[in-house]
Amino acid sequence: MTPADIVADTQWTVVLLLVATPLLLLAALLAAPFVIGGIAGLLRRRRAARAGNGDDEA
């Protein structure tokens, strides 16, 4: 493996990181409200079941 190959491989790694990182960050930001809402819904349902007031119908 020549030094030029090492540099080329490193450049591809940097390019992939620069492309993948913003996409993963965007996906996490878009998914966060659904994850938080799902957890909140489960906690609400659990609290309603513990209280026994029947408010857990979907």
Coordinates of N, CA, C and O in Angstrom, one line a residue:
M1 N 0.9 -1.2 0.0 CA 0.0 0.0 0.0 C 0.9 1.2 0.0 O 1.7 1.4 0.9
T2 N 0.7 2.1 -1.0 CA 1.5 3.3 -1.1 C 0.9 4.4 -0.2 O -0.2 4.4 0.2
P3 N 1.7 5.4 0.1 CA 1.2 6.6 0.8 C 0.0 7.2 0.1 O -0.9 7.7 0.8
A4 N 0.0 7.2 -1.2 CA -1.1 7.8 -1.9 C -2.4 7.0 -1.6 O -3.5 7.7 -1.5
D5 N -2.3 5.7 -1.6 CA -3.5 4.9 -1.2 C -4.0 5.2 0.2 O -5.2 5.3 0.4
I6 N -3.1 5.4 1.1 CA -3.5 5.7 2.5 C -4.2 7.0 2.5 O -5.2 7.2 3.2
V7 N -3.7 8.0 1.8 CA -4.3 9.4 1.8 C -5.7 9.3 1.1 O -6.6 9.8 1.6
A8 N -5.8 8.5 0.0 CA -7.1 8.4 -0.6 C -8.1 7.7 0.3 O -9.2 8.1 0.3
D9 N -7.7 6.6 1.0 CA -8.6 6.0 1.9 C -9.0 6.9 3.0 O -10.2 6.9 3.4
T10 N -8.1 7.6 3.5 CA -8.4 8.6 4.6 C -9.4 9.6 4.1 O -10.3 10.0 4.8
Q11 N -9.2 10.1 2.9 CA -10.1 11.1 2.4 C -11.5 10.6 2.2 O -12.5 11.2 2.6
W12 N -11.7 9.3 1.8 CA -13.0 8.7 1.7 C -13.6 8.6 3.0 O -14.8 8.8 3.2
T13 N -12.8 8.2 4.0 CA -13.3 8.1 5.4 C -13.9 9.4 5.9 O -15.0 9.5 6.5
V14 N -13.1 10.5 5.6 CA -13.5 11.8 6.1 C -14.8 12.3 5.3 O -15.7 12.8 5.9
V15 N -14.8 12.0 4.1 CA -16.0 12.3 3.3 C -17.2 11.6 3.8 O -18.3 12.2 4.0
L16 N -17.1 10.3 4.0 CA -18.2 9.5 4.5 C -18.7 10.0 5.9 O -19.9 10.1 6.2
L17 N -17.7 10.4 6.8 CA -18.1 10.9 8.1 C -18.8 12.3 7.9 O -19.8 12.5 8.6
L18 N -18.3 13.1 7.0 CA -19.0 14.4 6.8 C -20.4 14.3 6.2 O -21.2 15.2 6.4
V19 N -20.6 13.2 5.5 CA -21.9 13.0 4.9 C -22.8 12.3 5.9 O -24.0 12.6 6.1
A20 N -22.3 11.3 6.6 CA -23.1 10.4 7.5 C -23.5 11.1 8.8 O -24.6 11.0 9.2
T21 N -22.6 11.9 9.3 CA -22.9 12.6 10.6 C -24.1 13.5 10.5 O -25.0 13.4 11.3
P22 N -24.2 14.4 9.5 CA -25.4 15.3 9.5 C -26.7 14.5 9.2 O -27.7 14.8 9.8
L23 N -26.6 13.4 8.4 CA -27.8 12.6 8.1 C -28.2 11.9 9.4 O -29.4 11.8 9.7
L24 N -27.3 11.3 10.2 CA -27.7 10.7 11.4 C -28.2 11.7 12.4 O -29.2 11.3 13.1
L25 N -27.6 12.8 12.5 CA -28.1 13.9 13.4 C -29.6 14.3 13.0 O -30.4 14.4 13.8
L26 N -29.8 14.5 11.7 CA -31.1 14.8 11.2 C -32.1 13.7 11.5 O -33.3 14.0 12.0
A27 N -31.8 12.5 11.3 CA -32.7 11.4 11.6 C -33.0 11.3 13.1 O -34.1 11.1 13.5
A28 N -32.0 11.6 14.0 CA -32.2 11.6 15.4 C -33.2 12.7 15.8 O -34.1 12.5 16.6
L29 N -33.0 13.9 15.2 CA -33.8 15.0 15.5 C -35.3 14.8 15.1 O -36.2 15.2 15.7
L30 N -35.4 14.2 13.9 CA -36.8 13.9 13.4 C -37.4 12.8 14.2 O -38.7 12.8 14.4
A31 N -36.7 11.8 14.7 CA -37.3 10.7 15.5 C -37.6 11.1 16.9 O -38.4 10.4 17.6
A32 N -36.9 12.0 17.5 CA -37.0 12.4 18.9 C -38.4 12.6 19.4 O -38.8 12.1 20.4
P33 N -39.2 13.4 18.7 CA -40.5 13.7 19.2 C -41.4 12.4 19.3 O -42.2 12.2 20.2
F34 N -41.2 11.5 18.3 CA -42.0 10.3 18.3 C -41.5 9.4 19.5 O -42.3 8.7 20.1
V35 N -40.2 9.3 19.7 CA -39.7 8.5 20.8 C -40.2 9.1 22.2 O -40.7 8.3 23.0
I36 N -40.1 10.4 22.3 CA -40.5 11.0 23.6 C -42.0 10.9 23.8 O -42.5 10.5 24.9
G37 N -42.8 11.0 22.7 CA -44.2 10.8 22.8 C -44.6 9.4 23.1 O -45.5 9.2 23.9
G38 N -43.9 8.5 22.6 CA -44.2 7.1 22.9 C -43.9 6.7 24.3 O -44.7 6.1 25.0
I39 N -42.8 7.2 24.8 CA -42.5 7.0 26.2 C -43.5 7.7 27.1 O -44.0 7.1 28.1
A40 N -43.9 8.9 26.8 CA -44.9 9.6 27.6 C -46.2 8.9 27.6 O -46.9 8.8 28.6
G41 N -46.6 8.4 26.4 CA -47.8 7.6 26.3 C -47.8 6.4 27.2 O -48.8 6.0 27.8
L42 N -46.7 5.7 27.2 CA -46.6 4.5 28.0 C -46.7 4.8 29.5 O -47.3 4.1 30.2
L43 N -46.0 5.9 29.9 CA -46.0 6.3 31.3 C -47.5 6.7 31.7 O -47.9 6.4 32.8
R44 N -48.1 7.4 30.8 CA -49.5 7.9 31.0 C -50.4 6.7 31.2 O -51.3 6.6 32.1
R45 N -50.2 5.7 30.3 CA -51.1 4.5 30.3 C -50.8 3.7 31.6 O -51.7 3.2 32.3
R46 N -49.5 3.6 32.0 CA -49.2 2.9 33.2 C -49.7 3.6 34.5 O -50.2 3.0 35.4
R47 N -49.7 5.0 34.5 CA -50.2 5.7 35.6 C -51.7 5.5 35.7 O -52.3 5.4 36.8
A48 N -52.4 5.5 34.6 CA -53.8 5.4 34.6 C -54.2 4.0 35.0 O -55.2 3.8 35.8
A49 N -53.4 3.0 34.6 CA -53.7 1.6 35.0 C -53.5 1.4 36.5 O -54.2 0.7 37.2
R50 N -52.4 2.1 37.0 CA -52.2 2.0 38.5 C -53.2 2.7 39.3 O -53.6 2.2 40.3
A51 N -53.8 3.8 38.7 CA -54.8 4.5 39.4 C -56.2 3.8 39.3 O -57.1 4.0 40.1
G52 N -56.3 3.0 38.3 CA -57.5 2.2 38.1 C -58.7 3.0 37.6 O -59.8 2.7 37.9
N53 N -58.4 4.1 36.9 CA -59.6 5.0 36.5 C -60.0 4.7 35.1 O -60.8 5.4 34.6
G54 N -59.4 3.8 34.4 CA -59.9 3.4 33.1 C -59.6 4.4 31.9 O -60.3 4.3 30.9
D55 N -58.6 5.2 32.1 CA -58.3 6.2 31.1 C -57.3 5.7 30.1 O -56.8 6.5 29.3
D56 N -57.1 4.4 30.1 CA -56.0 3.9 29.2 C -56.5 3.4 27.9 O -55.8 2.7 27.2
E57 N -57.7 3.7 27.5 CA -58.2 3.2 26.2 C -57.5 4.0 25.1 O -57.3 5.2 25.2
A58 N -57.2 3.3 24.0 CA -56.5 4.0 22.9 C -57.5 4.4 21.8 O -58.4 3.8 21.6

